[in-house]
Amino acid sequence: MLGRDPLVVGGDFNCVLSRADRRGAGGDFKVDRSSVLLQVLCRDFKLTDCFKTLHPREEGFTWTSGDGTRASRIDYLFTRDCPPTDARITPAFFSDHVMLTCTLSLSSGVTVGRGPWKLNCSLLEDDRVVSQYREQFSQWQTLQDFFDTRAQWWEMVKERTRTFFREIGKEKSREKDRRMVGLQKRLERYFNLCQQGLDFNQEIKEVKKEMALLAEQRCKGVILRSKERELEEGEKCTRYFFKKIISKGRIMTGLRNKDGVLKTDTEGIKEVVEDFYGELFGVKDVCEGTMGDLLTYIDKTLPNTDDLKKDLTRTEIDQGLKRFKRGKSPGEDGLPLEFYLTFWDVLADELLTVFTDFEHLDRLPDSFRVGIVTLLHKKNDRTDLKNWRPITLLNFDCKLFTKVLTLRMSSVLGEVIHPDQTCAVPGRKITDSLILIRDAICYARDRNMRLVVLNLDFEKAFDRVSHQYLFKVLQKMGFPDRFLAWVGLLYGDITSKILVNGHLSKAVGVHCGVRQGCPLSPLLFVACIEPLAQVLRRDQGISGVGIPGSGGMTAKCVFYMDDVNILCTDLLSVDRTLDRTDWYGRASGARLNRDKTEAQFFGPWADPDLTRLPLTVKLTDIRVLGVKFDRGGGGSGNWSGILGTVRQRLGFWGLRQLTFEGKVLIIKAVILPVLLLISSVFIPPRRRILDLERTLFYFLWGCKWERLRREVVKRPRSRGGKGLPDLYLFLGSRYTALHLTLATSPVNNKTQALARFWLGSYLRTLRLIPVDLRAPVSFLLPPHYVQLQKFLRHFKLEKETVTVLTKHRSLLSLVQDREPVCPVRGLAIGEPTTVWRNVAHPALLNRHRDLSWMVAHEILPVRAVMHSRGMARTSACPRPGCGQEESVRHMLWECRAARDLWKEAGPLITSCLPAGEDLTPQLVLYGVGRRPIPSKAFTKLWPTLTCLKEALWSSRNLLVAKNVETTPQAVAMVATEALGWYGRKGASTPGEGSPTTP
């Protein structure tokens, strides 16, 4: 069901999809669990109900009772990627069901290929395979003298490496298939013998266990294919991973060529793609004279180029390797980062020699010159290739070479790129651009002056850069010839193959553009667009916003990569900007897309002024770098979309069976990044924070019932909480530290100058900056700075030093350290801090930390807890013959079933119980003994006790849910099996069981 081929699922499901599919069930009819699961199956795998698609108003019952009073539609045919053209039901004499027949149409010629080969990284976990490859590689090293260059030898090695791993992968796959078929035959044989009265139950159990292990390995393959980065130890393969793979597998069903004709077959689509990118990547006509004039605007050159032209070193390659992330798609050779990490000890020096050898070549080896272009749909019409973003997948060795050049170039780029450009230059941030735009809008409103925020849109900005222009710019900026030669090799005689529905197109020559997906591309593009920034910045016909107290600075150009925003105060400046940008395009190959260029007007403009411009005038919000600015300069329009995104993502993540610890990590790793950019410019209103927290806590508890107060859950683990971020504190501290850093630093750029103007008076009262009567300041804080003031007062931080206030981690620690430690009501001896340290012990698995935490807070959903909240009819213990109130302590210690378990598990506990220590309720519940327990002994004892408590809790739930009693011996066996996790993985490893990020 995860493949890309058309899919058909049909049969008698014995359940209905909705209430409308059943008649005569009575007024108390409810959709049961089977129906819900069927609905989920259709939704997750994007299945279409054939009959209802064609006959939405017909009942379509497929079964009817003998007396005709009841009927149901329980027979279905579902399809994907093969829509039905006819569906009908026909009575059958041989069954009480009718016959459902459908005619399906396969897509007209659109086929889905397997895609390029990729190394199965699980092979790298097999020590035998790794050892075999090392032996092969050592043999290949002896062949180096037979090749003219080391680069040619390396090409041979990669080809043989592909063959080596492909053959091993095929053999392992065939072996797994043979093993599964053999086990299935054995299972059938044992089952037949049992039917004849023979006892083969034990053999059947063993075969099923082996088959389950094989199935689990296949499920791990699904998890790997999903490329999920945050995984919990022992996590099962759930709907989440299948749904993630399915969501990525949408095919391109048709494209329009330049004449507007829709092509819907594979060859036709490939032809459209090849023509489109052949023209896009073709040589761009540029005006030599205009280019010469444009280059005169570059007035800065590199003062020192020694580091750029020195020999490549092993240290640089090692540093470059560490900058890459795991789990990324490889290039055409199929060898990902994980391969290089596994064999880096033998590959590193060879790669250094290969890279050094490039200087003596006229062009790079074949595998370094080809890239695979994958297409990502942006928005709007899917049949228009302009709405698809091309991402180039390069082979990893090529990316490593470009990463070394990137590290060198980034270290000097700030010398030639103006601070208005905040991308690709170390130390500059996207927030600098956004804060400048926000404060400029606020300044215009405060002074009642006119302001236009002009957002320029370039058509295929990365792909249209002329290579001739690119190297002229780098040369004018002072990059040395040796460095330019390396870059020239990367862009000399290169080609791209476009991946369409798993098929590779013909190679298309790339004669312009910088490759999206190459580490060096952002830096090269920033260098290419810098002359435009200089042109607009120096043009006297474009009037910007003067910044008070900055020594004559004017806010005019705000650049972030190809996102160009111009701040100007009259319409002539807008016209001049558009004209000068077109002039820049004649020299560089760039093309301004006026249909997508937008303008937002602030201040006292007349309506006729807003209609005469040849661009889109935004009457509501304008989006800049992902942040919306409304007509009032605020950001209220951002939060409804953010809340929807958070709910959507958490709904998706809710499909996984995560522990409490895992969910907190997901909130930190997945949800907080959604909020960070916008909350750096606008603090969310308290109402929105409450909406966000309500969503987070619903995800955390899995329901509306929150067993513990939110402020307790937000506390650090050492104080009894779960470390869930307090959104107001977390986002507010980052916002405050960012803005106070800008306002208290020496004024070196426009963002700092404008921030100091707005905050100057307030900061003087806090004595964070000296009083300077020559520097104008505002005595009225704008709304977004009032929020900063409220934050400092709310947490009583106004008396802190500038060192603390400009570091958000210091602010967080300062506020969190004031939080009291949660008391432990059942604790008779010891300190609560000891209990919370034990609860979050690094040796415990995540689910055991959750259990220990709920035990310490007494929020485990036993009957006493449920009854106190009106969710259970009685508080009595469910164990037969007990009748006492079922508290957490009773369930785990006082109940007869608990006492029997602790007696049965005596030998298991005694083996790790320190001498002189007795088994007490304090030790069982909280890990607190009568005397301090040595760390090594406790690391062994505490997981053992926790496994026993977990098994006892599970047996109790089995009794309540299914009325099944479990013997103490069986409970002890379950605990022993759970303890095996610690034995297999090593319980002494800190953080074992934590969600891991590869």
JSON list of C-alpha atoms in Angstrom, two decimals, residues 424-556:
[
{"chain": "A", "resi": 424, "resn": "ALA", "atom": "CA", "xyz": [24.64, 33.74, 4.27]},
{"chain": "A", "resi": 425, "resn": "VAL", "atom": "CA", "xyz": [26.94, 36.09, 6.19]},
{"chain": "A", "resi": 426, "resn": "PRO", "atom": "CA", "xyz": [27.97, 34.77, 9.64]},
{"chain": "A", "resi": 427, "resn": "GLY", "atom": "CA", "xyz": [26.62, 36.87, 12.49]},
{"chain": "A", "resi": 428, "resn": "ARG", "atom": "CA", "xyz": [23.68, 38.31, 10.56]},
{"chain": "A", "resi": 429, "resn": "LYS", "atom": "CA", "xyz": [20.13, 37.16, 11.15]},
{"chain": "A", "resi": 430, "resn": "ILE", "atom": "CA", "xyz": [16.85, 37.21, 9.29]},
{"chain": "A", "resi": 431, "resn": "THR", "atom": "CA", "xyz": [15.29, 38.87, 12.34]},
{"chain": "A", "resi": 432, "resn": "ASP", "atom": "CA", "xyz": [17.43, 41.96, 11.73]},
{"chain": "A", "resi": 433, "resn": "SER", "atom": "CA", "xyz": [15.60, 42.53, 8.45]},
{"chain": "A", "resi": 434, "resn": "LEU", "atom": "CA", "xyz": [12.15, 41.90, 9.88]},
{"chain": "A", "resi": 435, "resn": "ILE", "atom": "CA", "xyz": [12.66, 44.11, 12.93]},
{"chain": "A", "resi": 436, "resn": "LEU", "atom": "CA", "xyz": [13.92, 46.94, 10.73]},
{"chain": "A", "resi": 437, "resn": "ILE", "atom": "CA", "xyz": [10.80, 46.75, 8.53]},
{"chain": "A", "resi": 438, "resn": "ARG", "atom": "CA", "xyz": [8.51, 46.64, 11.56]},
{"chain": "A", "resi": 439, "resn": "ASP", "atom": "CA", "xyz": [10.20, 49.59, 13.28]},
{"chain": "A", "resi": 440, "resn": "ALA", "atom": "CA", "xyz": [10.28, 51.62, 10.07]},
{"chain": "A", "resi": 441, "resn": "ILE", "atom": "CA", "xyz": [6.52, 51.14, 9.64]},
{"chain": "A", "resi": 442, "resn": "CYS", "atom": "CA", "xyz": [6.02, 52.17, 13.25]},
{"chain": "A", "resi": 443, "resn": "TYR", "atom": "CA", "xyz": [8.20, 55.26, 12.77]},
{"chain": "A", "resi": 444, "resn": "ALA", "atom": "CA", "xyz": [6.22, 56.31, 9.68]},
{"chain": "A", "resi": 445, "resn": "ARG", "atom": "CA", "xyz": [2.93, 55.99, 11.57]},
{"chain": "A", "resi": 446, "resn": "ASP", "atom": "CA", "xyz": [4.35, 57.89, 14.54]},
{"chain": "A", "resi": 447, "resn": "ARG", "atom": "CA", "xyz": [5.46, 60.76, 12.30]},
{"chain": "A", "resi": 448, "resn": "ASN", "atom": "CA", "xyz": [2.37, 60.53, 10.04]},
{"chain": "A", "resi": 449, "resn": "MET", "atom": "CA", "xyz": [4.61, 60.19, 7.00]},
{"chain": "A", "resi": 450, "resn": "ARG", "atom": "CA", "xyz": [4.10, 58.23, 3.83]},
{"chain": "A", "resi": 451, "resn": "LEU", "atom": "CA", "xyz": [5.83, 54.88, 3.45]},
{"chain": "A", "resi": 452, "resn": "VAL", "atom": "CA", "xyz": [5.80, 52.14, 0.83]},
{"chain": "A", "resi": 453, "resn": "VAL", "atom": "CA", "xyz": [7.06, 48.64, 1.55]},
{"chain": "A", "resi": 454, "resn": "LEU", "atom": "CA", "xyz": [7.90, 47.26, -1.89]},
{"chain": "A", "resi": 455, "resn": "ASN", "atom": "CA", "xyz": [8.49, 43.51, -2.14]},
{"chain": "A", "resi": 456, "resn": "LEU", "atom": "CA", "xyz": [10.30, 42.60, -5.38]},
{"chain": "A", "resi": 457, "resn": "ASP", "atom": "CA", "xyz": [9.74, 39.13, -6.83]},
{"chain": "A", "resi": 458, "resn": "PHE", "atom": "CA", "xyz": [12.26, 37.61, -9.24]},
{"chain": "A", "resi": 459, "resn": "GLU", "atom": "CA", "xyz": [11.21, 34.86, -11.61]},
{"chain": "A", "resi": 460, "resn": "LYS", "atom": "CA", "xyz": [13.30, 31.72, -10.94]},
{"chain": "A", "resi": 461, "resn": "ALA", "atom": "CA", "xyz": [15.90, 33.89, -9.22]},
{"chain": "A", "resi": 462, "resn": "PHE", "atom": "CA", "xyz": [18.45, 31.13, -8.52]},
{"chain": "A", "resi": 463, "resn": "ASP", "atom": "CA", "xyz": [18.12, 29.52, -11.94]},
{"chain": "A", "resi": 464, "resn": "ARG", "atom": "CA", "xyz": [18.58, 32.61, -14.14]},
{"chain": "A", "resi": 465, "resn": "VAL", "atom": "CA", "xyz": [21.95, 33.91, -12.89]},
{"chain": "A", "resi": 466, "resn": "SER", "atom": "CA", "xyz": [24.34, 34.27, -15.82]},
{"chain": "A", "resi": 467, "resn": "HIS", "atom": "CA", "xyz": [27.58, 32.34, -15.21]},
{"chain": "A", "resi": 468, "resn": "GLN", "atom": "CA", "xyz": [29.51, 35.00, -17.09]},
{"chain": "A", "resi": 469, "resn": "TYR", "atom": "CA", "xyz": [28.10, 37.66, -14.77]},
{"chain": "A", "resi": 470, "resn": "LEU", "atom": "CA", "xyz": [28.71, 35.48, -11.69]},
{"chain": "A", "resi": 471, "resn": "PHE", "atom": "CA", "xyz": [32.44, 35.14, -12.29]},
{"chain": "A", "resi": 472, "resn": "LYS", "atom": "CA", "xyz": [32.82, 38.79, -13.24]},
{"chain": "A", "resi": 473, "resn": "VAL", "atom": "CA", "xyz": [31.31, 39.78, -9.89]},
{"chain": "A", "resi": 474, "resn": "LEU", "atom": "CA", "xyz": [33.54, 37.39, -7.91]},
{"chain": "A", "resi": 475, "resn": "GLN", "atom": "CA", "xyz": [36.58, 38.65, -9.77]},
{"chain": "A", "resi": 476, "resn": "LYS", "atom": "CA", "xyz": [35.67, 42.30, -9.10]},
{"chain": "A", "resi": 477, "resn": "MET", "atom": "CA", "xyz": [35.21, 41.52, -5.40]},
{"chain": "A", "resi": 478, "resn": "GLY", "atom": "CA", "xyz": [38.78, 40.27, -5.25]},
{"chain": "A", "resi": 479, "resn": "PHE", "atom": "CA", "xyz": [38.40, 36.53, -5.00]},
{"chain": "A", "resi": 480, "resn": "PRO", "atom": "CA", "xyz": [41.74, 34.94, -6.00]},
{"chain": "A", "resi": 481, "resn": "ASP", "atom": "CA", "xyz": [42.24, 33.03, -9.23]},
{"chain": "A", "resi": 482, "resn": "ARG", "atom": "CA", "xyz": [42.78, 29.68, -7.48]},
{"chain": "A", "resi": 483, "resn": "PHE", "atom": "CA", "xyz": [39.46, 29.95, -5.66]},
{"chain": "A", "resi": 484, "resn": "LEU", "atom": "CA", "xyz": [37.71, 31.05, -8.86]},
{"chain": "A", "resi": 485, "resn": "ALA", "atom": "CA", "xyz": [39.20, 28.05, -10.66]},
{"chain": "A", "resi": 486, "resn": "TRP", "atom": "CA", "xyz": [37.67, 25.70, -8.08]},
{"chain": "A", "resi": 487, "resn": "VAL", "atom": "CA", "xyz": [34.28, 27.38, -8.43]},
{"chain": "A", "resi": 488, "resn": "GLY", "atom": "CA", "xyz": [34.67, 27.31, -12.20]},
{"chain": "A", "resi": 489, "resn": "LEU", "atom": "CA", "xyz": [35.15, 23.54, -12.13]},
{"chain": "A", "resi": 490, "resn": "LEU", "atom": "CA", "xyz": [31.85, 23.20, -10.25]},
{"chain": "A", "resi": 491, "resn": "TYR", "atom": "CA", "xyz": [30.01, 25.12, -12.98]},
{"chain": "A", "resi": 492, "resn": "GLY", "atom": "CA", "xyz": [31.93, 23.91, -16.02]},
{"chain": "A", "resi": 493, "resn": "ASP", "atom": "CA", "xyz": [30.18, 21.53, -18.44]},
{"chain": "A", "resi": 494, "resn": "ILE", "atom": "CA", "xyz": [27.58, 20.45, -15.87]},
{"chain": "A", "resi": 495, "resn": "THR", "atom": "CA", "xyz": [24.24, 18.76, -16.50]},
{"chain": "A", "resi": 496, "resn": "SER", "atom": "CA", "xyz": [21.05, 17.94, -14.62]},
{"chain": "A", "resi": 497, "resn": "LYS", "atom": "CA", "xyz": [18.58, 15.11, -14.96]},
{"chain": "A", "resi": 498, "resn": "ILE", "atom": "CA", "xyz": [15.05, 15.90, -13.80]},
{"chain": "A", "resi": 499, "resn": "LEU", "atom": "CA", "xyz": [13.30, 13.25, -11.73]},
{"chain": "A", "resi": 500, "resn": "VAL", "atom": "CA", "xyz": [9.66, 12.94, -12.84]},
{"chain": "A", "resi": 501, "resn": "ASN", "atom": "CA", "xyz": [7.46, 10.29, -11.20]},
{"chain": "A", "resi": 502, "resn": "GLY", "atom": "CA", "xyz": [10.48, 8.09, -10.53]},
{"chain": "A", "resi": 503, "resn": "HIS", "atom": "CA", "xyz": [11.84, 8.45, -14.10]},
{"chain": "A", "resi": 504, "resn": "LEU", "atom": "CA", "xyz": [14.98, 10.39, -14.99]},
{"chain": "A", "resi": 505, "resn": "SER", "atom": "CA", "xyz": [14.86, 12.70, -17.99]},
{"chain": "A", "resi": 506, "resn": "LYS", "atom": "CA", "xyz": [17.65, 13.18, -20.47]},
{"chain": "A", "resi": 507, "resn": "ALA", "atom": "CA", "xyz": [20.62, 15.18, -19.27]},
{"chain": "A", "resi": 508, "resn": "VAL", "atom": "CA", "xyz": [20.01, 18.92, -19.64]},
{"chain": "A", "resi": 509, "resn": "GLY", "atom": "CA", "xyz": [23.00, 21.24, -19.93]},
{"chain": "A", "resi": 510, "resn": "VAL", "atom": "CA", "xyz": [23.22, 23.85, -17.15]},
{"chain": "A", "resi": 511, "resn": "HIS", "atom": "CA", "xyz": [24.66, 27.11, -18.51]},
{"chain": "A", "resi": 512, "resn": "CYS", "atom": "CA", "xyz": [23.20, 29.52, -15.99]},
{"chain": "A", "resi": 513, "resn": "GLY", "atom": "CA", "xyz": [21.93, 29.62, -12.43]},
{"chain": "A", "resi": 514, "resn": "VAL", "atom": "CA", "xyz": [23.23, 28.39, -9.11]},
{"chain": "A", "resi": 515, "resn": "ARG", "atom": "CA", "xyz": [22.03, 24.99, -7.95]},
{"chain": "A", "resi": 516, "resn": "GLN", "atom": "CA", "xyz": [19.49, 24.97, -5.14]},
{"chain": "A", "resi": 517, "resn": "GLY", "atom": "CA", "xyz": [20.74, 22.16, -2.92]},
{"chain": "A", "resi": 518, "resn": "CYS", "atom": "CA", "xyz": [24.45, 23.00, -3.26]},
{"chain": "A", "resi": 519, "resn": "PRO", "atom": "CA", "xyz": [26.01, 24.41, -0.03]},
{"chain": "A", "resi": 520, "resn": "LEU", "atom": "CA", "xyz": [27.89, 27.07, -2.01]},
{"chain": "A", "resi": 521, "resn": "SER", "atom": "CA", "xyz": [24.86, 28.40, -3.91]},
{"chain": "A", "resi": 522, "resn": "PRO", "atom": "CA", "xyz": [23.46, 30.80, -1.27]},
{"chain": "A", "resi": 523, "resn": "LEU", "atom": "CA", "xyz": [26.83, 32.56, -0.98]},
{"chain": "A", "resi": 524, "resn": "LEU", "atom": "CA", "xyz": [27.26, 32.83, -4.73]},
{"chain": "A", "resi": 525, "resn": "PHE", "atom": "CA", "xyz": [23.76, 34.24, -5.14]},
{"chain": "A", "resi": 526, "resn": "VAL", "atom": "CA", "xyz": [24.28, 36.79, -2.37]},
{"chain": "A", "resi": 527, "resn": "ALA", "atom": "CA", "xyz": [27.42, 37.96, -4.18]},
{"chain": "A", "resi": 528, "resn": "CYS", "atom": "CA", "xyz": [25.48, 38.20, -7.46]},
{"chain": "A", "resi": 529, "resn": "ILE", "atom": "CA", "xyz": [22.67, 40.31, -6.07]},
{"chain": "A", "resi": 530, "resn": "GLU", "atom": "CA", "xyz": [24.94, 42.67, -4.10]},
{"chain": "A", "resi": 531, "resn": "PRO", "atom": "CA", "xyz": [25.46, 45.01, -7.12]},
{"chain": "A", "resi": 532, "resn": "LEU", "atom": "CA", "xyz": [21.67, 45.51, -7.29]},
{"chain": "A", "resi": 533, "resn": "ALA", "atom": "CA", "xyz": [21.67, 46.45, -3.61]},
{"chain": "A", "resi": 534, "resn": "GLN", "atom": "CA", "xyz": [24.44, 48.98, -4.26]},
{"chain": "A", "resi": 535, "resn": "VAL", "atom": "CA", "xyz": [22.57, 50.45, -7.24]},
{"chain": "A", "resi": 536, "resn": "LEU", "atom": "CA", "xyz": [19.35, 50.97, -5.27]},
{"chain": "A", "resi": 537, "resn": "ARG", "atom": "CA", "xyz": [21.16, 52.14, -2.16]},
{"chain": "A", "resi": 538, "resn": "ARG", "atom": "CA", "xyz": [23.10, 54.89, -3.97]},
{"chain": "A", "resi": 539, "resn": "ASP", "atom": "CA", "xyz": [20.30, 56.05, -6.26]},
{"chain": "A", "resi": 540, "resn": "GLN", "atom": "CA", "xyz": [19.29, 59.55, -5.21]},
{"chain": "A", "resi": 541, "resn": "GLY", "atom": "CA", "xyz": [15.96, 59.12, -6.95]},
{"chain": "A", "resi": 542, "resn": "ILE", "atom": "CA", "xyz": [14.90, 56.56, -4.37]},
{"chain": "A", "resi": 543, "resn": "SER", "atom": "CA", "xyz": [14.09, 58.18, -1.04]},
{"chain": "A", "resi": 544, "resn": "GLY", "atom": "CA", "xyz": [14.27, 55.96, 2.03]},
{"chain": "A", "resi": 545, "resn": "VAL", "atom": "CA", "xyz": [13.40, 56.44, 5.69]},
{"chain": "A", "resi": 546, "resn": "GLY", "atom": "CA", "xyz": [15.85, 58.55, 7.67]},
{"chain": "A", "resi": 547, "resn": "ILE", "atom": "CA", "xyz": [16.73, 56.98, 11.03]},
{"chain": "A", "resi": 548, "resn": "PRO", "atom": "CA", "xyz": [16.98, 59.45, 13.92]},
{"chain": "A", "resi": 549, "resn": "GLY", "atom": "CA", "xyz": [20.20, 59.41, 15.93]},
{"chain": "A", "resi": 550, "resn": "SER", "atom": "CA", "xyz": [22.06, 57.18, 13.47]},
{"chain": "A", "resi": 551, "resn": "GLY", "atom": "CA", "xyz": [24.45, 59.70, 12.00]},
{"chain": "A", "resi": 552, "resn": "GLY", "atom": "CA", "xyz": [22.67, 59.98, 8.67]},
{"chain": "A", "resi": 553, "resn": "MET", "atom": "CA", "xyz": [21.69, 56.36, 8.04]},
{"chain": "A", "resi": 554, "resn": "THR", "atom": "CA", "xyz": [18.71, 55.77, 5.76]},
{"chain": "A", "resi": 555, "resn": "ALA", "atom": "CA", "xyz": [16.61, 52.61, 5.77]},
{"chain": "A", "resi": 556, "resn": "LYS", "atom": "CA", "xyz": [16.03, 51.82, 2.11]}
]
